[in-house]
Short mmCIF file of C-alpha atoms and ligand atoms in Angstrom, two decimals:
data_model
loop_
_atom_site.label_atom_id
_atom_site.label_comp_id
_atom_site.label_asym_id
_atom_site.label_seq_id
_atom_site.Cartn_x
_atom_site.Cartn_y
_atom_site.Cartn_z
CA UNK A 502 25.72 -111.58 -132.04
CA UNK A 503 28.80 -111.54 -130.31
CA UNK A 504 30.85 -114.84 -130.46
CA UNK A 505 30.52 -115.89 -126.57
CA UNK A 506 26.47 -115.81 -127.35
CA UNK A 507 26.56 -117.86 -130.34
CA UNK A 508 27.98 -120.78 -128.51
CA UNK A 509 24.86 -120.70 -126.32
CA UNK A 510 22.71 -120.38 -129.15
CA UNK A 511 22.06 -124.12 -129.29
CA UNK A 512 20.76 -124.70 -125.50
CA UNK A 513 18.28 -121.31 -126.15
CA UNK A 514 17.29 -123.03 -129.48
CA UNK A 515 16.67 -126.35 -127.53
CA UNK A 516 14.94 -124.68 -124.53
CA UNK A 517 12.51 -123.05 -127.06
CA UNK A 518 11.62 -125.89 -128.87
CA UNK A 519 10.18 -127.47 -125.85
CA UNK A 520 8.18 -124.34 -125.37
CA UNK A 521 10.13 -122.79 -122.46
CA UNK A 522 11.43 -119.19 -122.77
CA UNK A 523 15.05 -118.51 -122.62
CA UNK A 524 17.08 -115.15 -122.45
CA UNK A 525 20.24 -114.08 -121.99
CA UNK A 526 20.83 -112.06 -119.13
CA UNK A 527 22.54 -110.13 -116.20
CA UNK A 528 26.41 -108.69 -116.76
CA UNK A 529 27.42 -110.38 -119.87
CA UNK A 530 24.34 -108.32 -121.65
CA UNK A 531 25.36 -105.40 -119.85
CA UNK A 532 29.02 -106.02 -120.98
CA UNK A 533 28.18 -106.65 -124.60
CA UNK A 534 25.94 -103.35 -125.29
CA UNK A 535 28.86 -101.51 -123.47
CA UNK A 536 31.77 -103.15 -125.77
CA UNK A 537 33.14 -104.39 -122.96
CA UNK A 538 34.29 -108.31 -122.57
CA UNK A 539 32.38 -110.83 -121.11
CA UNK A 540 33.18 -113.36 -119.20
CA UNK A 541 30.90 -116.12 -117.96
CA UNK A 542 27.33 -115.82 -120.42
CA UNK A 543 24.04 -116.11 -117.86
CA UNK A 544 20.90 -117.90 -119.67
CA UNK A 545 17.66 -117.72 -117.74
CA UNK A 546 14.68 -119.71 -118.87
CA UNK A 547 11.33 -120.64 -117.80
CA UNK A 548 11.94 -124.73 -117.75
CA UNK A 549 12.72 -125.76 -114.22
CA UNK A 550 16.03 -127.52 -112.88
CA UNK A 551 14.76 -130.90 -113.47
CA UNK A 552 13.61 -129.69 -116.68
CA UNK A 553 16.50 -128.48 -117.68
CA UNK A 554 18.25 -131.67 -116.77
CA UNK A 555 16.00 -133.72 -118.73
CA UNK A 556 16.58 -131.88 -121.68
CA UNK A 557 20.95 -131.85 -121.79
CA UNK A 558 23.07 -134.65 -121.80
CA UNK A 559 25.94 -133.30 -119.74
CA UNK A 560 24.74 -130.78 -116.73
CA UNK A 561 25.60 -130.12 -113.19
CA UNK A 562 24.36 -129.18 -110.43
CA UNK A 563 25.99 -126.47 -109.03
CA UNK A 564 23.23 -124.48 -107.39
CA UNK A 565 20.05 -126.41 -107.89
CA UNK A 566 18.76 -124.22 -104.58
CA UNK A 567 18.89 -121.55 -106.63
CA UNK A 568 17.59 -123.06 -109.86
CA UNK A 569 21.04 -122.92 -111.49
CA UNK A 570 22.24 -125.88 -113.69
CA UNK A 571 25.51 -125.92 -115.37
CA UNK A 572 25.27 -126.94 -119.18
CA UNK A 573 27.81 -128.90 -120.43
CA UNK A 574 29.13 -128.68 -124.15
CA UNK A 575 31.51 -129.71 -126.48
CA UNK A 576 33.01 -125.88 -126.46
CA UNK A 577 31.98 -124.56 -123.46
CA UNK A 578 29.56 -124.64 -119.99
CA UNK A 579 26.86 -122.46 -119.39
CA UNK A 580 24.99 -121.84 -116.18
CA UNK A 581 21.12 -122.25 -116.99
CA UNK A 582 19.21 -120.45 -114.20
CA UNK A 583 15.12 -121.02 -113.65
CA UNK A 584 13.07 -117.47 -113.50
CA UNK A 585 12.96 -116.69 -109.84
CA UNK A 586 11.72 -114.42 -107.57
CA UNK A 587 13.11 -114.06 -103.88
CA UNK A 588 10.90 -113.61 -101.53
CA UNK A 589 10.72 -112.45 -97.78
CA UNK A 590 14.01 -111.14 -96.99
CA UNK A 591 14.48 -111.10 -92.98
CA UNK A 592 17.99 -110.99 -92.17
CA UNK A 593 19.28 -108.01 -94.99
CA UNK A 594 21.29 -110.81 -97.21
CA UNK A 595 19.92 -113.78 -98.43
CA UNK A 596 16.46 -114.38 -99.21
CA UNK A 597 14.55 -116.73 -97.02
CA UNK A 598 13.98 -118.69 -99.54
CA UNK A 599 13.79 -118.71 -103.48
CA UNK A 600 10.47 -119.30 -105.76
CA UNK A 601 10.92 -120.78 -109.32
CA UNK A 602 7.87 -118.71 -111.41
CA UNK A 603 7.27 -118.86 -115.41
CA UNK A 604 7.55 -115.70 -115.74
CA UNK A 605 10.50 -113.62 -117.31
CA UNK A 606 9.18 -110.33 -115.51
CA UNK A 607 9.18 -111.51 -112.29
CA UNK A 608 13.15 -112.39 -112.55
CA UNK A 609 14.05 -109.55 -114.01
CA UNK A 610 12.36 -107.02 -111.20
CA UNK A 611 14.65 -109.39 -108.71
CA UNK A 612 17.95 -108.16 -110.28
CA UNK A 613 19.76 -105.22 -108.28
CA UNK A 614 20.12 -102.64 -110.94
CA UNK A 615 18.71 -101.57 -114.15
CA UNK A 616 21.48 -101.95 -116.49
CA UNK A 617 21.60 -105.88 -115.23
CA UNK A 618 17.83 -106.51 -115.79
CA UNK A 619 18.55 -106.45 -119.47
CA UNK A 620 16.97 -109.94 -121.50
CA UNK A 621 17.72 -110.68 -124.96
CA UNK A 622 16.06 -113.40 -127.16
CA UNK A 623 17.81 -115.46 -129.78
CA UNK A 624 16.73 -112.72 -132.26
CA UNK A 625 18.42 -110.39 -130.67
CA UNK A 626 15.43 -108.23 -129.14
CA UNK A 627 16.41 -106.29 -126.13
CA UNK A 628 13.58 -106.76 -123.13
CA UNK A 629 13.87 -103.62 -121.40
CA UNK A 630 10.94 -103.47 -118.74
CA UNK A 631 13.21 -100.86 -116.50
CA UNK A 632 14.78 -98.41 -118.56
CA UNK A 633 18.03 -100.29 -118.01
CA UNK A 634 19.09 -99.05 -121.56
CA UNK A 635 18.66 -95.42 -121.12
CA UNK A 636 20.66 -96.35 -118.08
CA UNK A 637 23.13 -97.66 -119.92
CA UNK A 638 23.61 -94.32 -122.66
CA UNK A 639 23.44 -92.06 -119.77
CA UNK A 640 25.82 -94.10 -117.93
CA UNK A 641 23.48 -94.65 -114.68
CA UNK A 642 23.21 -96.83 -112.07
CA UNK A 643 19.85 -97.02 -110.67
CA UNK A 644 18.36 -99.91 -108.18
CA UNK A 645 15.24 -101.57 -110.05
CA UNK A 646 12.10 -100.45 -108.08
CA UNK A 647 12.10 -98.81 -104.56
CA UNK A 648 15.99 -98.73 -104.09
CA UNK A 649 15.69 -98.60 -100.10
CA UNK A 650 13.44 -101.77 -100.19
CA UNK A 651 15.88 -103.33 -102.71
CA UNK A 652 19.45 -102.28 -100.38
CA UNK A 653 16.65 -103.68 -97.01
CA UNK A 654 16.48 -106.73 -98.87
CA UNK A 655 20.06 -106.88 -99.47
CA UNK A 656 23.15 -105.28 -98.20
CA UNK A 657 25.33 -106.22 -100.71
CA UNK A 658 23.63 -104.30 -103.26
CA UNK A 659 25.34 -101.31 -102.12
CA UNK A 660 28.88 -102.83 -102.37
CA UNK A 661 27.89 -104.18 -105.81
CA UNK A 662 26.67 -100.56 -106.27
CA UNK A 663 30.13 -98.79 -105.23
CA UNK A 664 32.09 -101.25 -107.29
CA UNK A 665 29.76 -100.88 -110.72
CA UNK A 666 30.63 -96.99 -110.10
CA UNK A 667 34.12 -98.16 -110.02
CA UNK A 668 34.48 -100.62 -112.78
CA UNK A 669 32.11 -98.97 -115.47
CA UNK A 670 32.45 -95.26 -114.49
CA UNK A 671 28.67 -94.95 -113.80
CA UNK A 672 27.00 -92.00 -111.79
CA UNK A 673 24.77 -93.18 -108.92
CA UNK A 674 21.07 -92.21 -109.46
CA UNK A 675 20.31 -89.35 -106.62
CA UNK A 676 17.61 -91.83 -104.76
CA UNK A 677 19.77 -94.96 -105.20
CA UNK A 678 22.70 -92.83 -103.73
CA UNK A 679 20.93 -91.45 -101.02
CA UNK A 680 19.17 -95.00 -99.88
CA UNK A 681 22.94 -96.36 -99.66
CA UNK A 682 23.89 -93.27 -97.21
CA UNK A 683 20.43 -93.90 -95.21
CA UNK A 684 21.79 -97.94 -95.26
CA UNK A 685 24.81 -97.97 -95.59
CA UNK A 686 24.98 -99.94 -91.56
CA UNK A 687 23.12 -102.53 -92.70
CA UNK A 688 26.39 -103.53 -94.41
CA UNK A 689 27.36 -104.99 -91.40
CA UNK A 690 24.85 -107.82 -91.63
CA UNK A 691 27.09 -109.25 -94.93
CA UNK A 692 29.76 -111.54 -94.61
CA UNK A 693 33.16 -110.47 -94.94
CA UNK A 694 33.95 -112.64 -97.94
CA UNK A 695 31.09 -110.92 -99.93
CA UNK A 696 32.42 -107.62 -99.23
CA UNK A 697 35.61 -108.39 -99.89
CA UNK A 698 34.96 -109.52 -103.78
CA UNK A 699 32.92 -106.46 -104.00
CA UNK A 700 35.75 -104.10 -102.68
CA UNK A 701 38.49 -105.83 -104.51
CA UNK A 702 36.73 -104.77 -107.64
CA UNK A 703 36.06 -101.63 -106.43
CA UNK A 704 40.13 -101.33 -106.19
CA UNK A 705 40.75 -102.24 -109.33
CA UNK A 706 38.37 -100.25 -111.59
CA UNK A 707 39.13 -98.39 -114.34
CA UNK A 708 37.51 -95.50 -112.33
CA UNK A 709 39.03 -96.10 -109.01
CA UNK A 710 38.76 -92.24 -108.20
CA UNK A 711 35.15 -92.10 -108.65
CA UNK A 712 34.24 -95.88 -106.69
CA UNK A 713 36.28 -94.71 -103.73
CA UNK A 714 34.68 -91.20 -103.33
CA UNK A 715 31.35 -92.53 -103.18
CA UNK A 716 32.59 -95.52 -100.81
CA UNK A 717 33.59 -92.31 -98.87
CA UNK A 718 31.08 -90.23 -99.30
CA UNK A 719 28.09 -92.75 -98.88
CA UNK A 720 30.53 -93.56 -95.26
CA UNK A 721 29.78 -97.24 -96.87
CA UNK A 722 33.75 -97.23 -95.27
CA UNK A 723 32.69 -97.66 -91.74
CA UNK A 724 31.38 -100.96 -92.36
CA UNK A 725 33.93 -102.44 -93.85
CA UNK A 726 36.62 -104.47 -91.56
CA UNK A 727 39.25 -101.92 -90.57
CA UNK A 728 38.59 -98.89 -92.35
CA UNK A 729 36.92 -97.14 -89.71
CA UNK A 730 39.58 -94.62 -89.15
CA UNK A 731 40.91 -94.35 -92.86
CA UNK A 732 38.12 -92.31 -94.52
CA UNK A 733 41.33 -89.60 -94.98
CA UNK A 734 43.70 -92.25 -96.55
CA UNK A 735 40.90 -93.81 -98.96
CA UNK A 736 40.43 -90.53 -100.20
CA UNK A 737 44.54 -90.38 -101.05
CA UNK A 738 44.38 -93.67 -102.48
CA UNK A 739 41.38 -92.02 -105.16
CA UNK A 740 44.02 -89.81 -105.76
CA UNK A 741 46.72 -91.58 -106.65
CA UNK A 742 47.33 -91.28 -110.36
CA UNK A 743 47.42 -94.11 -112.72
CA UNK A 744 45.82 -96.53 -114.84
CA UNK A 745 43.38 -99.43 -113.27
CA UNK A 746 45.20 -101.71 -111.00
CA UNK A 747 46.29 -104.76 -112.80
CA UNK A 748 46.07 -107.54 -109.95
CA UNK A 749 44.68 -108.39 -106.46
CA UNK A 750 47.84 -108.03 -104.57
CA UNK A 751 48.70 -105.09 -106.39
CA UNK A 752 45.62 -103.49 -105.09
CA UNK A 753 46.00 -104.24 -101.47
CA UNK A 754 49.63 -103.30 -101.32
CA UNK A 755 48.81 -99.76 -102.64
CA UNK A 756 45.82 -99.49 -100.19
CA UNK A 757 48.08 -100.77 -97.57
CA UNK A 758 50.80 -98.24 -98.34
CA UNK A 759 48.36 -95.29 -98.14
CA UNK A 760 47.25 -96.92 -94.73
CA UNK A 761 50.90 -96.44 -93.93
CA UNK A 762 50.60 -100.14 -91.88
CA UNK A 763 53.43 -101.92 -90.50
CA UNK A 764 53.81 -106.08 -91.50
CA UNK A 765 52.60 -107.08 -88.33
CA UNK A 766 48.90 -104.38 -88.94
CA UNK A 767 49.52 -105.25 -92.81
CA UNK A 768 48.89 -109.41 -91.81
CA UNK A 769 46.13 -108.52 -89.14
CA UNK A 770 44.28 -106.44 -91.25
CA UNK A 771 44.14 -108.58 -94.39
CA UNK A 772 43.01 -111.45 -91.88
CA UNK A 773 40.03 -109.55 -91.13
CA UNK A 774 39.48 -109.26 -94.29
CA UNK A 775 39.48 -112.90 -94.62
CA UNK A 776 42.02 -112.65 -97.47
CA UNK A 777 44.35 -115.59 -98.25
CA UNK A 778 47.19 -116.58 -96.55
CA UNK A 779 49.03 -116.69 -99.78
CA UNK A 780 48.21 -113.23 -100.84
CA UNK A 781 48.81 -111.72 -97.22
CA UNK A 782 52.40 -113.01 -97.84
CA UNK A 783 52.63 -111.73 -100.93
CA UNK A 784 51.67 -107.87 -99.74
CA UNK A 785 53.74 -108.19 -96.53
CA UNK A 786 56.51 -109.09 -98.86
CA UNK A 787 55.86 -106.12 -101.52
CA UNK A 788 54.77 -103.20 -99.09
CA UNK A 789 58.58 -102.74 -97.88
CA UNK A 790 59.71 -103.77 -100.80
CA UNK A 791 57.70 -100.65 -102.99
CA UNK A 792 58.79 -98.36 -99.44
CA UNK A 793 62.53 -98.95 -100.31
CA UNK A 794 62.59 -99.14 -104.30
CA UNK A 795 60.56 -95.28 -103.92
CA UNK A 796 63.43 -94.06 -102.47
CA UNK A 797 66.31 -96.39 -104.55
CA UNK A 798 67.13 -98.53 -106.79
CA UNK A 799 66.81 -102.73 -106.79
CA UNK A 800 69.29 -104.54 -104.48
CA UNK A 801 69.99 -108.18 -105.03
CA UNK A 802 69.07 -109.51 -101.67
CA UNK A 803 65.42 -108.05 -101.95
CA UNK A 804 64.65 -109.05 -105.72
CA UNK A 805 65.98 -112.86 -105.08
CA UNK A 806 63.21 -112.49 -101.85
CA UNK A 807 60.41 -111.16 -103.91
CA UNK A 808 61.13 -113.30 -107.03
CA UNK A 809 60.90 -112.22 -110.56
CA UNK A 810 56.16 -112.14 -110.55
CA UNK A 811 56.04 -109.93 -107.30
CA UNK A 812 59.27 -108.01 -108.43
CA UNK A 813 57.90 -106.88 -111.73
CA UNK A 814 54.55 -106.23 -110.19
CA UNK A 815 56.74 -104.00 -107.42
CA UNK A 816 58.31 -102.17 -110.02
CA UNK A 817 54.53 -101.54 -112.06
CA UNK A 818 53.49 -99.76 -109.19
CA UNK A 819 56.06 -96.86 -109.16
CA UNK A 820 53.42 -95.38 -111.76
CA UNK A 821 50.89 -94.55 -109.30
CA UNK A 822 53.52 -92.65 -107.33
CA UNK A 823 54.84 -90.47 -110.22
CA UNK A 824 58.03 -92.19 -111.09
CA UNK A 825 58.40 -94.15 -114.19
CA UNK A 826 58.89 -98.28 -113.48
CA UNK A 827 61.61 -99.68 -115.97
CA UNK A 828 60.53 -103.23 -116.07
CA UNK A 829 62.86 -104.44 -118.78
CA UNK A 830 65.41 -103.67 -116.14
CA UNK A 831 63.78 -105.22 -113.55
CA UNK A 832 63.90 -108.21 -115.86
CA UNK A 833 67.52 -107.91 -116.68
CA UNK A 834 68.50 -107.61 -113.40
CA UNK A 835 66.50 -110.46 -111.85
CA UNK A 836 67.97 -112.55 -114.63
CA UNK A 837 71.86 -111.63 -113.88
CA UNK A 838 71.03 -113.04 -109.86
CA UNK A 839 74.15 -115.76 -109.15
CA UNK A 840 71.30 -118.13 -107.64
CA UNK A 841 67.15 -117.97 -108.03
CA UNK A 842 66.43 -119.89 -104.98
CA UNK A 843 68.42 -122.17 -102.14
CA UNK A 844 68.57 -125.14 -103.93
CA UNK A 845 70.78 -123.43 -106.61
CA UNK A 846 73.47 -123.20 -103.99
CA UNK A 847 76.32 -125.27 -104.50
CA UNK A 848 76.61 -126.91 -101.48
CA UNK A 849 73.69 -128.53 -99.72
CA UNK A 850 72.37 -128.48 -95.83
CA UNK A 851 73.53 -132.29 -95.61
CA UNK A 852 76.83 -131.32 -97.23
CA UNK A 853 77.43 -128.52 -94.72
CA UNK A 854 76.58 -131.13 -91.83
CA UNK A 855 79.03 -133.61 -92.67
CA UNK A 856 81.80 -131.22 -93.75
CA UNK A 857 81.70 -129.99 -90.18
CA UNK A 858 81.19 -132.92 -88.33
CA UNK A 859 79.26 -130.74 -85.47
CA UNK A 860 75.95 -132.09 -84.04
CA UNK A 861 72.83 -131.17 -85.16
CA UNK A 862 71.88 -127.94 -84.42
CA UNK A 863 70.38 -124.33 -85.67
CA UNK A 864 74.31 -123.30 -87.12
CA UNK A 865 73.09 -125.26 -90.06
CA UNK A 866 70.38 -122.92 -91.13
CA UNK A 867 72.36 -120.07 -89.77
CA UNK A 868 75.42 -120.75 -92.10
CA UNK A 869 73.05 -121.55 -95.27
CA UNK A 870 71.48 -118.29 -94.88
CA UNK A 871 74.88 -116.82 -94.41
CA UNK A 872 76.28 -118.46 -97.72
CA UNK A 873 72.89 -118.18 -99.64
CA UNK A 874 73.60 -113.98 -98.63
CA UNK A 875 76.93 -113.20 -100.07
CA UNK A 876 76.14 -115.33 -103.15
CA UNK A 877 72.99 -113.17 -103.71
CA UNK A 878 75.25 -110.34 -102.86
CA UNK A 879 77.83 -111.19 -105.35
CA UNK A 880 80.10 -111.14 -102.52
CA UNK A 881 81.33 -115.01 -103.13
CA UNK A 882 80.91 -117.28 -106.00
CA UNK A 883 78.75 -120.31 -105.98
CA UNK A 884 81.43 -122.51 -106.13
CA UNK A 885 81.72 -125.80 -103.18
CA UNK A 886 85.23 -125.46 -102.39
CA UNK A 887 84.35 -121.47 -101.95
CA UNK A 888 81.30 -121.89 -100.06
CA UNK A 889 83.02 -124.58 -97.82
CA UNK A 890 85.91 -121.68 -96.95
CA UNK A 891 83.33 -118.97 -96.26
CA UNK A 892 81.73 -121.67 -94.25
CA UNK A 893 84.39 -121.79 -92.24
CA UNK A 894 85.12 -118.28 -91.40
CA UNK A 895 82.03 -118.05 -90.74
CA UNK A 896 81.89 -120.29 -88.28
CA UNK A 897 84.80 -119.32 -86.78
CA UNK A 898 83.47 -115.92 -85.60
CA UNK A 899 80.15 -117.37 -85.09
CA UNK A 900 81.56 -119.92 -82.24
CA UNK A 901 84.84 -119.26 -81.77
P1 ATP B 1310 30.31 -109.42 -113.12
O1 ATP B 1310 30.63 -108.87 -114.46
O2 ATP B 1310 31.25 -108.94 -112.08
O3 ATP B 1310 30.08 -110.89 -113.09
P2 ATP B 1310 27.47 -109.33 -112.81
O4 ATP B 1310 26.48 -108.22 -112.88
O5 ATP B 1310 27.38 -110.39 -113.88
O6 ATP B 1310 28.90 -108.71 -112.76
P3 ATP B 1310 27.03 -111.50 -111.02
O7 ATP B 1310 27.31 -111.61 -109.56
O8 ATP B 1310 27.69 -112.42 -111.97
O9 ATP B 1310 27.33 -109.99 -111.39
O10 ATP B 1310 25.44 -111.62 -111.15
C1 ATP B 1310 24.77 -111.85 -112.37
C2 ATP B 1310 23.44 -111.09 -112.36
O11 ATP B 1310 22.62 -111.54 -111.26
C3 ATP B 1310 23.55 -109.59 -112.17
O12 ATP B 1310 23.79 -108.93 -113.40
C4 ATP B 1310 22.20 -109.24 -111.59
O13 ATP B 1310 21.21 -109.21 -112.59
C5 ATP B 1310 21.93 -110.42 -110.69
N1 ATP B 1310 22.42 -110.24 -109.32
C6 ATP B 1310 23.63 -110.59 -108.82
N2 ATP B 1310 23.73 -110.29 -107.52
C7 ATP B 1310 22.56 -109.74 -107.17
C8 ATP B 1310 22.03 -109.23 -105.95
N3 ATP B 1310 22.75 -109.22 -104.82
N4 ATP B 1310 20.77 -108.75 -105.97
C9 ATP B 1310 20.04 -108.76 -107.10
N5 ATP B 1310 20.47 -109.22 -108.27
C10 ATP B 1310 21.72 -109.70 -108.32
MG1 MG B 1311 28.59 -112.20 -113.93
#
């Protein structure tokens, strides 16, 4: 048993000793017969929510709706889920409403896909009422049951399909394929934020290539925000060579340079998307800055802007467009800057202010970003008596 299981071992133990089943199940027994890591370990047992509660110390509630109790222990938390089934579908994403059952059968034929409606038992028996595990060796993803009643149920299945492809390098089973081309509009009935978890993963699979031609092929595309026009450029983006995308922001700034979008598209797109306002900074700020190191080297002025994180994760990306990225220079160089930020300048905006003696007024900012410039540039050395006599030139010209 794999280390992350053992430290759930005691809640299965306990949940058995009261008579209830209890299994491990869903991605984290997928990941483990794949050799993959795991990260959050999903128990499912018979007991109810308020059984469950009566029977730990330390739980919480975090989705009692949907029969899921978080476990508390010394080590760890686990989220403790009731057998379900969910029944009556009407609007093509969540179910009307969700029915606690005994039965382990009945929550496993819920699950999306065969290879997640895996159960194993504190022995370590695999339940495998689908076939999930010659899914697994023949590296197939296959909808559990009727897959066009399971994608009419829910929408999201499809993304969750795509990005499976893309993370574990799965084929899609011919009738689970062709239900997602014959549904693929009902995507349109899922939130934004669902797709967009689903599609960042999809980005940063290991097989990328293979995610986005089916996201293309299954036109799965058209119903996500914005990509209407861009089956052409998704298909450039599979082609892009290189290893799995390392981070969110990487993965949108390459998908943003093969949109070829402009900041002002890059920030209206991403909104749609309903992506942070942090990260759409962040990709505004590294889309011109990967444009201009393609074609050069690192300046000063734009590494001080990016900072040393979005820098290095510029530089990474050179990979994916042929060139080699040399991040120990990156390092070096960021390290060598005369100032990190605008409160390492040697003179502050107060300072300026009363040096001059002028009213109040927008030549304050405009001479701090003048001396916070040539510093970067190497042009002047931090130094208050020196940044006072640039300050005055400056001026000078400025107003004469
Ligand atoms: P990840 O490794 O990304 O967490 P996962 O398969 O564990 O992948 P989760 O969203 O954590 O995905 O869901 C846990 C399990 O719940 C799944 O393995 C699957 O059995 C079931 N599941 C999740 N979403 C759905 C869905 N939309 N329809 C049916 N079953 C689902
Ligand atoms: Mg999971």
């Amino acid at each position: 048993f794999p280390l992350e299981f053992q430290g759930a071992m005691p809640i299965l133990r306990k949940l058995q000793s009261k008579n209830y089943e209890a299994y491990y199940v869903g991605g984290s027994v997928r990941d483990i017969l794949l050799n993959k890591p795991i990260h959050d370990v999903d128990i499912a047992t018979s007991a109810f929510p308020a059984e469950v509660k009566e029977l730990f110390h330390r739980t919480i509630d975090v989705g009692i709706d949907h029969g899921t109790v978080m476990v508390i222990t010394k080590e760890a938390t686990y989220e403790v889920t009731t057998f379900r089934t969910e029944s009556t579908y009407q609007d093509y994403r969540r179910p009307d409403h969700v029915e606690f059952v005994r039965s382990l059968k009945e929550d496993l034929k819920r699950r999306d896909f065969t290879i997640n409606a895996l159960a194993v038992g504190i022995d370590g028996t695999v339940i495998d009422l689908f076939d999930g595990l010659a899914d697994l060796r023949n590296k197939v993803l296959r909808a559990v049951g009727d897959p066009y009643e399971r994608f009419h149920e829910d929408a999201l299945r499809m993304m969750r399909a795509l990005r499976f492809v893309s993370q574990l390098g799965f084929t899609l089973e011919p009738d689970t394929f062709e239900a997602i081309q014959e549904y693929h509009s009902l995507l349109a009935k899922i939130s934004v934020e669902r797709i967009n978890v689903e599609f960042v993963k999809l980005m940063m699979g290991s097989s990328r290539e293979a995610g986005l031609h089916s996201l293309v092929e299954s036109e799965c595309y058209i119903y996500c925000p914005g990509l209407r026009e861009y089956g052409e450029a998704l298909l450039n983006f599979a082609e892009l060579r290189g290893p799995a995308i390392p981070t969110e922001r990487q993965a949108w700034t390459l998908l943003m340079m093969m949109l070829d979008l402009n900041s002002a598209d890059i920030r209206h797109f991403m909104k749609e998307w309903k992506c942070s306002n942090q990260l759409i900074r962040e990709v505004t700020q590294m889309v011109p800055a990967l444009q201009l190191r393609l074609k050069q080297g690192w300046d000063s002025w734009t590494l001080y802007q990016l900072g040393r994180e979005l820098a290095l994760s510029v530089e990474y990306l050179l990979y994916y467009f042929e060139q080699e990225p040399n991040l120990e220079k990156v390092r070096l160089l960021y390290q060598f800057l005369p100032i990190y930020s605008l409160k390492d300048l040697a003179v502050k905006g107060n300072e300026v202010m009363e040096h001059f003696d002028y009213p109040r007024g927008p030549w304050i900012s405009t001479t701090l970003n003048a001396l916070e410039r040539a510093v970067v540039a190497g042009e002047l050395a931090n130094h208050k008596e020196e940044l006072f006599r640039f300050a005055e030139d400056f001026l000078k010209k400025e107003q004469p």
